[in-house]
Amino acid sequence: MARARVREIREEAGPRENGAPADYKPRLKVMYEQELRARLKDELGAATVMDVPRLQKITLNMGVGEAKTDAKQLDAAIEELTTIAGQRAQVRKARKSIAQFKIRTGMPVGARVTLRGARMYEFLDRLVSIALPRIRDFRGLNPRSLDGRGNFSLGIAEQIIFPEINYDDIQQVRGLDVAITTTAKTDEQALALLRGLGLPFAEREQ
């Protein structure tokens, strides 16, 4: 079912050549531009549509602690993150040495990819429509994960919730962090934007 849904999303997007043609727009971006932006302008009391918050980028991070002893683990993580994001992931290296973890400056410790434009909207669409509903006992995202400056982060415990990942092919179940950066000035603006884009937030505790 999940793989069929992925195909539906790609079919609705239409045929693409060399990644994405100039006139291609993801359906989530079209929805934002044609419906959500005007609604948010009224709800948030923005002076113009240019003041309405929008998505800026989505960053995916996957830590690979085993990389210091097994380079194949890092290669596998890069391939998995590339498959999930639809864009080539890059190696993350340690910025400083940590003796107790046997980590030295410059040592590979994970993989990262930053999505913008069409790929950003496509990933968010798949995350909301397919991946999150596959999490066991999912009760909604925590609105307290906003950072106070309009950005939202969530942790995913298993990469296998993404249908692009074949469970039989993976060497190890890994988690990843998803950081959604917006132009919102407050958490309230960001929450309104992300809810409008379909992110299933849990109700705040009374």
PDB file of C-alpha atoms in Angstrom:
ATOM      1  CA  MET A   1       0.000   0.000   0.000  1.00  0.00           C
ATOM      2  CA  ALA A   2       2.752   2.439   0.941  1.00  0.00           C
ATOM      3  CA  ARG A   3       4.705   1.832  -2.278  1.00  0.00           C
ATOM      4  CA  ALA A   4       1.514   2.323  -4.281  1.00  0.00           C
ATOM      5  CA  ARG A   5       0.987   5.656  -2.521  1.00  0.00           C
ATOM      6  CA  VAL A   6       4.521   6.749  -3.452  1.00  0.00           C
ATOM      7  CA  ARG A   7       3.755   5.949  -7.086  1.00  0.00           C
ATOM      8  CA  GLU A   8       0.516   7.959  -6.891  1.00  0.00           C
ATOM      9  CA  ILE A   9       2.364  11.013  -5.582  1.00  0.00           C
ATOM     10  CA  ARG A  10       4.947  10.764  -8.365  1.00  0.00           C
ATOM     11  CA  GLU A  11       2.270  10.226 -11.018  1.00  0.00           C
ATOM     12  CA  GLU A  12       0.305  13.257  -9.815  1.00  0.00           C
ATOM     13  CA  ALA A  13       3.518  15.281 -10.068  1.00  0.00           C
ATOM     14  CA  GLY A  14       3.789  14.323 -13.729  1.00  0.00           C
ATOM     15  CA  PRO A  15       6.737  13.166 -15.853  1.00  0.00           C
ATOM     16  CA  ARG A  16      10.134  14.675 -15.150  1.00  0.00           C
ATOM     17  CA  GLU A  17      13.300  14.888 -17.149  1.00  0.00           C
ATOM     18  CA  ASN A  18      16.774  15.316 -15.653  1.00  0.00           C
ATOM     19  CA  GLY A  19      15.344  15.476 -12.125  1.00  0.00           C
ATOM     20  CA  ALA A  20      12.677  18.188 -12.533  1.00  0.00           C
ATOM     21  CA  PRO A  21      11.607  20.407 -15.462  1.00  0.00           C
ATOM     22  CA  ALA A  22      11.393  24.162 -15.087  1.00  0.00           C
ATOM     23  CA  ASP A  23       7.570  24.124 -14.933  1.00  0.00           C
ATOM     24  CA  TYR A  24       7.308  21.331 -12.356  1.00  0.00           C
ATOM     25  CA  LYS A  25       5.864  22.184  -8.931  1.00  0.00           C
ATOM     26  CA  PRO A  26       5.219  19.682  -6.124  1.00  0.00           C
ATOM     27  CA  ARG A  27       1.578  19.503  -5.127  1.00  0.00           C
ATOM     28  CA  LEU A  28       2.349  20.622  -1.561  1.00  0.00           C
ATOM     29  CA  LYS A  29       4.001  23.793  -2.871  1.00  0.00           C
ATOM     30  CA  VAL A  30       1.055  24.441  -5.187  1.00  0.00           C
ATOM     31  CA  MET A  31      -1.330  24.038  -2.245  1.00  0.00           C
ATOM     32  CA  TYR A  32       0.733  26.489  -0.190  1.00  0.00           C
ATOM     33  CA  GLU A  33       0.840  29.115  -2.933  1.00  0.00           C
ATOM     34  CA  GLN A  34      -2.785  28.822  -4.038  1.00  0.00           C
ATOM     35  CA  GLU A  35      -4.596  28.176  -0.752  1.00  0.00           C
ATOM     36  CA  LEU A  36      -2.556  28.134   2.442  1.00  0.00           C
ATOM     37  CA  ARG A  37      -0.622  31.374   2.039  1.00  0.00           C
ATOM     38  CA  ALA A  38      -3.741  33.522   1.700  1.00  0.00           C
ATOM     39  CA  ARG A  39      -5.405  31.746   4.626  1.00  0.00           C
ATOM     40  CA  LEU A  40      -2.352  32.233   6.845  1.00  0.00           C
ATOM     41  CA  LYS A  41      -2.221  35.914   5.897  1.00  0.00           C
ATOM     42  CA  ASP A  42      -5.684  36.388   7.360  1.00  0.00           C
ATOM     43  CA  GLU A  43      -5.148  34.123  10.374  1.00  0.00           C
ATOM     44  CA  LEU A  44      -1.816  35.658  11.369  1.00  0.00           C
ATOM     45  CA  GLY A  45      -2.753  39.217  10.467  1.00  0.00           C
ATOM     46  CA  ALA A  46       0.197  39.645   8.095  1.00  0.00           C
ATOM     47  CA  ALA A  47       0.424  42.936   6.202  1.00  0.00           C
ATOM     48  CA  THR A  48       1.269  41.264   2.888  1.00  0.00           C
ATOM     49  CA  VAL A  49       1.691  37.719   1.577  1.00  0.00           C
ATOM     50  CA  MET A  50       5.448  38.288   1.681  1.00  0.00           C
ATOM     51  CA  ASP A  51       5.206  38.407   5.476  1.00  0.00           C
ATOM     52  CA  VAL A  52       3.546  34.990   5.632  1.00  0.00           C
ATOM     53  CA  PRO A  53       5.932  32.287   6.946  1.00  0.00           C
ATOM     54  CA  ARG A  54       7.196  29.698   4.473  1.00  0.00           C
ATOM     55  CA  LEU A  55       9.480  26.690   4.400  1.00  0.00           C
ATOM     56  CA  GLN A  56      13.159  27.484   3.959  1.00  0.00           C
ATOM     57  CA  LYS A  57      14.912  24.101   4.093  1.00  0.00           C
ATOM     58  CA  ILE A  58      14.725  20.605   5.567  1.00  0.00           C
ATOM     59  CA  THR A  59      17.876  18.984   6.939  1.00  0.00           C
ATOM     60  CA  LEU A  60      18.220  15.242   7.541  1.00  0.00           C
ATOM     61  CA  ASN A  61      20.946  13.917   9.841  1.00  0.00           C
ATOM     62  CA  MET A  62      21.866  10.305  10.501  1.00  0.00           C
ATOM     63  CA  GLY A  63      24.519   9.538  13.105  1.00  0.00           C
ATOM     64  CA  VAL A  64      26.776   6.526  12.550  1.00  0.00           C
ATOM     65  CA  GLY A  65      28.888   5.885  15.612  1.00  0.00           C
ATOM     66  CA  GLU A  66      30.153   2.610  14.161  1.00  0.00           C
ATOM     67  CA  ALA A  67      31.837   4.515  11.323  1.00  0.00           C
ATOM     68  CA  LYS A  68      35.014   4.943  13.373  1.00  0.00           C
ATOM     69  CA  THR A  69      35.621   1.186  13.227  1.00  0.00           C
ATOM     70  CA  ASP A  70      33.596   0.076  10.195  1.00  0.00           C
ATOM     71  CA  ALA A  71      33.604   2.259   7.063  1.00  0.00           C
ATOM     72  CA  LYS A  72      30.951   0.060   5.438  1.00  0.00           C
ATOM     73  CA  GLN A  73      28.418   1.199   8.036  1.00  0.00           C
ATOM     74  CA  LEU A  74      28.931   4.801   6.936  1.00  0.00           C
ATOM     75  CA  ASP A  75      28.581   3.886   3.257  1.00  0.00           C
ATOM     76  CA  ALA A  76      25.325   2.075   4.016  1.00  0.00           C
ATOM     77  CA  ALA A  77      23.978   5.055   5.964  1.00  0.00           C
ATOM     78  CA  ILE A  78      24.825   7.441   3.117  1.00  0.00           C
ATOM     79  CA  GLU A  79      23.037   5.232   0.602  1.00  0.00           C
ATOM     80  CA  GLU A  80      19.969   4.903   2.834  1.00  0.00           C
ATOM     81  CA  LEU A  81      19.763   8.639   3.513  1.00  0.00           C
ATOM     82  CA  THR A  82      20.232   9.347  -0.205  1.00  0.00           C
ATOM     83  CA  THR A  83      17.363   6.977  -1.010  1.00  0.00           C
ATOM     84  CA  ILE A  84      15.100   8.603   1.578  1.00  0.00           C
ATOM     85  CA  ALA A  85      15.879  12.189   0.572  1.00  0.00           C
ATOM     86  CA  GLY A  86      16.176  11.760  -3.184  1.00  0.00           C
ATOM     87  CA  GLN A  87      19.416  13.755  -3.050  1.00  0.00           C
ATOM     88  CA  ARG A  88      22.990  12.638  -2.452  1.00  0.00           C
ATOM     89  CA  ALA A  89      23.893  12.686   1.242  1.00  0.00           C
ATOM     90  CA  GLN A  90      27.217  14.042   2.446  1.00  0.00           C
ATOM     91  CA  VAL A  91      29.583  12.754   5.119  1.00  0.00           C
ATOM     92  CA  ARG A  92      29.557  14.566   8.454  1.00  0.00           C
ATOM     93  CA  LYS A  93      32.865  14.808  10.289  1.00  0.00           C
ATOM     94  CA  ALA A  94      33.561  15.423  13.955  1.00  0.00           C
ATOM     95  CA  ARG A  95      34.328  19.062  14.756  1.00  0.00           C
ATOM     96  CA  LYS A  96      36.288  18.257  17.893  1.00  0.00           C
ATOM     97  CA  SER A  97      37.901  15.297  19.605  1.00  0.00           C
ATOM     98  CA  ILE A  98      36.059  13.410  22.363  1.00  0.00           C
ATOM     99  CA  ALA A  99      38.417  11.036  24.154  1.00  0.00           C
ATOM    100  CA  GLN A 100      35.795   8.954  25.980  1.00  0.00           C
ATOM    101  CA  PHE A 101      34.114   8.096  22.677  1.00  0.00           C
ATOM    102  CA  LYS A 102      37.421   7.610  20.874  1.00  0.00           C
ATOM    103  CA  ILE A 103      36.529  10.317  18.380  1.00  0.00           C
ATOM    104  CA  ARG A 104      39.109  12.580  16.789  1.00  0.00           C
ATOM    105  CA  THR A 105      38.610  15.819  14.915  1.00  0.00           C
ATOM    106  CA  GLY A 106      37.798  15.167  11.256  1.00  0.00           C
ATOM    107  CA  MET A 107      36.639  11.583  11.827  1.00  0.00           C
ATOM    108  CA  PRO A 108      33.456  10.603   9.890  1.00  0.00           C
ATOM    109  CA  VAL A 109      30.557  10.323  12.332  1.00  0.00           C
ATOM    110  CA  GLY A 110      27.430  10.443  10.187  1.00  0.00           C
ATOM    111  CA  ALA A 111      25.603  11.594   7.065  1.00  0.00           C
ATOM    112  CA  ARG A 112      23.619  14.721   6.280  1.00  0.00           C
ATOM    113  CA  VAL A 113      21.534  16.102   3.438  1.00  0.00           C
ATOM    114  CA  THR A 114      19.879  19.522   3.072  1.00  0.00           C
ATOM    115  CA  LEU A 115      16.763  19.777   0.922  1.00  0.00           C
ATOM    116  CA  ARG A 116      15.430  22.945  -0.675  1.00  0.00           C
ATOM    117  CA  GLY A 117      12.908  23.781  -3.367  1.00  0.00           C
ATOM    118  CA  ALA A 118      10.973  20.958  -5.022  1.00  0.00           C
ATOM    119  CA  ARG A 119      12.806  18.143  -3.221  1.00  0.00           C
ATOM    120  CA  MET A 120      12.006  19.746   0.125  1.00  0.00           C
ATOM    121  CA  TYR A 121       8.280  19.793  -0.596  1.00  0.00           C
ATOM    122  CA  GLU A 122       8.335  16.280  -2.041  1.00  0.00           C
ATOM    123  CA  PHE A 123      10.057  14.901   1.044  1.00  0.00           C
ATOM    124  CA  LEU A 124       7.618  16.639   3.392  1.00  0.00           C
ATOM    125  CA  ASP A 125       4.701  15.261   1.390  1.00  0.00           C
ATOM    126  CA  ARG A 126       6.019  11.697   1.705  1.00  0.00           C
ATOM    127  CA  LEU A 127       6.835  12.204   5.380  1.00  0.00           C
ATOM    128  CA  VAL A 128       3.300  13.344   6.211  1.00  0.00           C
ATOM    129  CA  SER A 129       1.344  11.081   3.859  1.00  0.00           C
ATOM    130  CA  ILE A 130       3.298   7.832   4.142  1.00  0.00           C
ATOM    131  CA  ALA A 131       6.122   7.671   6.676  1.00  0.00           C
ATOM    132  CA  LEU A 132       4.623   9.099   9.889  1.00  0.00           C
ATOM    133  CA  PRO A 133       1.453   6.971   9.715  1.00  0.00           C
ATOM    134  CA  ARG A 134       3.697   3.884   9.664  1.00  0.00           C
ATOM    135  CA  ILE A 135       5.176   4.650  13.103  1.00  0.00           C
ATOM    136  CA  ARG A 136       3.871   2.229  15.706  1.00  0.00           C
ATOM    137  CA  ASP A 137       1.567   3.800  18.295  1.00  0.00           C
ATOM    138  CA  PHE A 138       1.965   7.204  16.697  1.00  0.00           C
ATOM    139  CA  ARG A 139       0.038   9.836  18.685  1.00  0.00           C
ATOM    140  CA  GLY A 140       1.063  12.986  16.861  1.00  0.00           C
ATOM    141  CA  LEU A 141       4.102  15.258  16.808  1.00  0.00           C
ATOM    142  CA  ASN A 142       5.095  17.207  19.894  1.00  0.00           C
ATOM    143  CA  PRO A 143       4.488  20.967  19.365  1.00  0.00           C
ATOM    144  CA  ARG A 144       7.025  21.665  22.113  1.00  0.00           C
ATOM    145  CA  SER A 145       9.781  20.560  19.735  1.00  0.00           C
ATOM    146  CA  LEU A 146       9.722  24.031  18.186  1.00  0.00           C
ATOM    147  CA  ASP A 147      12.895  25.906  19.102  1.00  0.00           C
ATOM    148  CA  GLY A 148      11.439  29.326  19.880  1.00  0.00           C
ATOM    149  CA  ARG A 149      12.556  30.782  16.529  1.00  0.00           C
ATOM    150  CA  GLY A 150      10.033  29.063  14.266  1.00  0.00           C
ATOM    151  CA  ASN A 151      12.011  25.895  13.508  1.00  0.00           C
ATOM    152  CA  PHE A 152      10.843  22.357  14.223  1.00  0.00           C
ATOM    153  CA  SER A 153      12.839  19.174  14.830  1.00  0.00           C
ATOM    154  CA  LEU A 154      11.713  15.585  15.166  1.00  0.00           C
ATOM    155  CA  GLY A 155      13.537  12.347  15.725  1.00  0.00           C
ATOM    156  CA  ILE A 156      12.702   9.198  13.789  1.00  0.00           C
ATOM    157  CA  ALA A 157      13.740   5.994  15.528  1.00  0.00           C
ATOM    158  CA  GLU A 158      13.717   3.713  12.480  1.00  0.00           C
ATOM    159  CA  GLN A 159      14.546   4.526   8.873  1.00  0.00           C
ATOM    160  CA  ILE A 160      12.352   1.614   7.759  1.00  0.00           C
ATOM    161  CA  ILE A 161       9.191   3.734   8.086  1.00  0.00           C
ATOM    162  CA  PHE A 162      10.106   5.149   4.673  1.00  0.00           C
ATOM    163  CA  PRO A 163       8.771   2.796   1.972  1.00  0.00           C
ATOM    164  CA  GLU A 164      11.821   3.448  -0.233  1.00  0.00           C
ATOM    165  CA  ILE A 165      13.910   1.440   2.240  1.00  0.00           C
ATOM    166  CA  ASN A 166      13.767  -2.322   1.711  1.00  0.00           C
ATOM    167  CA  TYR A 167      13.830  -3.975   5.128  1.00  0.00           C
ATOM    168  CA  ASP A 168      15.563  -7.069   3.736  1.00  0.00           C
ATOM    169  CA  ASP A 169      18.452  -5.021   2.348  1.00  0.00           C
ATOM    170  CA  ILE A 170      19.394  -2.969   5.398  1.00  0.00           C
ATOM    171  CA  GLN A 171      22.275  -3.990   7.642  1.00  0.00           C
ATOM    172  CA  GLN A 172      21.061  -2.195  10.755  1.00  0.00           C
ATOM    173  CA  VAL A 173      18.036  -0.230  11.913  1.00  0.00           C
ATOM    174  CA  ARG A 174      19.080   3.406  12.341  1.00  0.00           C
ATOM    175  CA  GLY A 175      17.389   6.567  13.434  1.00  0.00           C
ATOM    176  CA  LEU A 176      17.591  10.023  11.906  1.00  0.00           C
ATOM    177  CA  ASP A 177      16.785  13.609  12.818  1.00  0.00           C
ATOM    178  CA  VAL A 178      14.626  15.861  10.653  1.00  0.00           C
ATOM    179  CA  ALA A 179      15.016  19.639  11.113  1.00  0.00           C
ATOM    180  CA  ILE A 180      12.463  21.857   9.371  1.00  0.00           C
ATOM    181  CA  THR A 181      13.593  25.477   9.042  1.00  0.00           C
ATOM    182  CA  THR A 182      10.970  28.134   8.341  1.00  0.00           C
ATOM    183  CA  THR A 183      10.927  31.914   7.994  1.00  0.00           C
ATOM    184  CA  ALA A 184       8.434  32.202  10.861  1.00  0.00           C
ATOM    185  CA  LYS A 185       9.366  34.691  13.573  1.00  0.00           C
ATOM    186  CA  THR A 186       7.511  32.880  16.365  1.00  0.00           C
ATOM    187  CA  ASP A 187       6.598  29.314  17.241  1.00  0.00           C
ATOM    188  CA  GLU A 188       2.902  30.172  16.843  1.00  0.00           C
ATOM    189  CA  GLN A 189       3.466  31.231  13.235  1.00  0.00           C
ATOM    190  CA  ALA A 190       5.530  28.124  12.528  1.00  0.00           C
ATOM    191  CA  LEU A 191       2.908  25.864  14.097  1.00  0.00           C
ATOM    192  CA  ALA A 192       0.173  27.404  11.944  1.00  0.00           C
ATOM    193  CA  LEU A 193       2.321  26.913   8.820  1.00  0.00           C
ATOM    194  CA  LEU A 194       3.254  23.315   9.583  1.00  0.00           C
ATOM    195  CA  ARG A 195      -0.286  22.351  10.573  1.00  0.00           C
ATOM    196  CA  GLY A 196      -1.498  23.860   7.312  1.00  0.00           C
ATOM    197  CA  LEU A 197       1.038  21.751   5.404  1.00  0.00           C
ATOM    198  CA  GLY A 198      -0.386  18.636   7.026  1.00  0.00           C
ATOM    199  CA  LEU A 199       1.969  17.831   9.903  1.00  0.00           C
ATOM    200  CA  PRO A 200      -0.073  15.916  12.504  1.00  0.00           C
ATOM    201  CA  PHE A 201       0.660  17.693  15.778  1.00  0.00           C
ATOM    202  CA  ALA A 202      -0.726  16.384  19.035  1.00  0.00           C
ATOM    203  CA  GLU A 203      -2.934  18.714  21.021  1.00  0.00           C
ATOM    204  CA  ARG A 204      -1.071  20.745  23.633  1.00  0.00           C
ATOM    205  CA  GLU A 205      -1.408  19.553  27.205  1.00  0.00           C
ATOM    206  CA  GLN A 206      -4.002  21.490  29.146  1.00  0.00           C
TER     207      GLN A 206
END
